XYZ file of C-alpha atoms in Angstrom:
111
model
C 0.000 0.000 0.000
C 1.841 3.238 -1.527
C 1.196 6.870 0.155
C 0.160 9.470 -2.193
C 2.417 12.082 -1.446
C 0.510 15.276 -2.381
C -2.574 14.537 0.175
C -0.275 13.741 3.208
C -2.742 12.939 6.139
C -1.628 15.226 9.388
C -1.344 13.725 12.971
C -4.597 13.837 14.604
C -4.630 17.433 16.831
C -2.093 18.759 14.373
C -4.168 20.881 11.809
C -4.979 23.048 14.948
C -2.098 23.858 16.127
C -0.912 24.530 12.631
C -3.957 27.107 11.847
C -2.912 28.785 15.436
C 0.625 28.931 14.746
C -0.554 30.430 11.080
C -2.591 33.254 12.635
C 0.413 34.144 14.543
C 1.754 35.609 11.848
C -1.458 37.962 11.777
C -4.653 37.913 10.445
C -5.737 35.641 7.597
C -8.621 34.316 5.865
C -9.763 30.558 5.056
C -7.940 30.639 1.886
C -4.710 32.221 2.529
C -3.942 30.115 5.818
C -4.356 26.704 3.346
C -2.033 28.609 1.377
C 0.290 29.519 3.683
C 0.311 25.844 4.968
C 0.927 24.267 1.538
C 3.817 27.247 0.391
C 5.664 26.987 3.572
C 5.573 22.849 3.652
C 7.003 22.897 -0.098
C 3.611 21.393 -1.266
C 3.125 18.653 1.210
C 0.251 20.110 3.684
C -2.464 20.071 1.483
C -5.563 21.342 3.519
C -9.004 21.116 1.747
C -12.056 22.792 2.829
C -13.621 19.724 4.482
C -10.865 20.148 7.217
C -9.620 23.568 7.661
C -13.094 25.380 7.875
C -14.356 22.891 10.728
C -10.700 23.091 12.437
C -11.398 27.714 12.093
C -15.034 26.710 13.319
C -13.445 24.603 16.710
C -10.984 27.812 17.235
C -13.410 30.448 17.094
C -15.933 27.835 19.665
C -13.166 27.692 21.948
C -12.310 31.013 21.454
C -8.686 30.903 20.446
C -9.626 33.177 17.323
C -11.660 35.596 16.064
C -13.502 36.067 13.143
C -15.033 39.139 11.187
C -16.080 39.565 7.852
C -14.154 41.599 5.215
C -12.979 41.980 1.533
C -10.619 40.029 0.240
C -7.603 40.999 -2.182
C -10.108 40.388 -4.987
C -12.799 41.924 -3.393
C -14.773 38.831 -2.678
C -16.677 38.521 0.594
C -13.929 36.273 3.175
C -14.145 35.778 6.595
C -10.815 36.974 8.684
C -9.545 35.202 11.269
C -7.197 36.340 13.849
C -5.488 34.869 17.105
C -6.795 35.896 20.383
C -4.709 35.857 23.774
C -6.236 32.558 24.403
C -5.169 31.121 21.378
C -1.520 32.243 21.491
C -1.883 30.659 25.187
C -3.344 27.516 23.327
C -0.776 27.747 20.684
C 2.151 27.880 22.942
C 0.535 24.984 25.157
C -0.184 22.779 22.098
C 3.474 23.729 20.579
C 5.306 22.133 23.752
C 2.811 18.840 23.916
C 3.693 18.060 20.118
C 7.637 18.381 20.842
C 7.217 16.081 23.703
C 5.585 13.717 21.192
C 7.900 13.844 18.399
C 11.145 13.162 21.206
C 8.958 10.413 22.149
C 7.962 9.544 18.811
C 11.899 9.768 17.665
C 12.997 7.675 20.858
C 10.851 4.789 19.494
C 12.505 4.795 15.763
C 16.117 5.636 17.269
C 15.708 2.004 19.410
């Protein structure tokens, strides 16, 4: 059973904390943070619709973002999202918990 390479699945909990980290950078909309995900990982984090705009939906729920509605760059109607102080608390929470799993993770394949 082959991978396909340009629909890599992420680690469950992982799309999160990439959106977060994302919105760090300042505020986005829906499209530009899948964009932003798929320049910066050279093509491999390929986020469709079906997962980012439930992942925004979760953030804004438990308030770790905020959304309002503006124009976009082409002047279409886009929802912006930005980080609150509870997300970059989330952020930096989640950020340690997924280092402690990939030195876990690494200890495993080093054995």
């Amino acid at each position: 059973m082959g991978s396909d390479k340009s629909s890599s699945e992420l680690l469950p909990g992982t799309l999160d904390l990439l959106v977060l980290k994302t919105l760090a950078r300042g505020r986005m909309h829906g499209y530009g943070i899948a964009q932003h995900l798929k320049s910066v990982s050279e093509d491999v984090l390929q986020v469709g619709e079906s997962s980012l705009y439930p992942a925004l939906q979760r953030l804004l729920l438990n308030g770790w973002v905020k959304g309002e509605w503006g124009a976009s760059e082409n002047n279409r109607r886009a929802r912006f999202y930005t980080l609150t102080a509870a997300g970059k608390k989330q952020l930096d929470a989640e950020r340690q918990e997924f280092h402690r799993m990939v030195v876990a993770i690494q200890r495993v394949l080093e054995t």
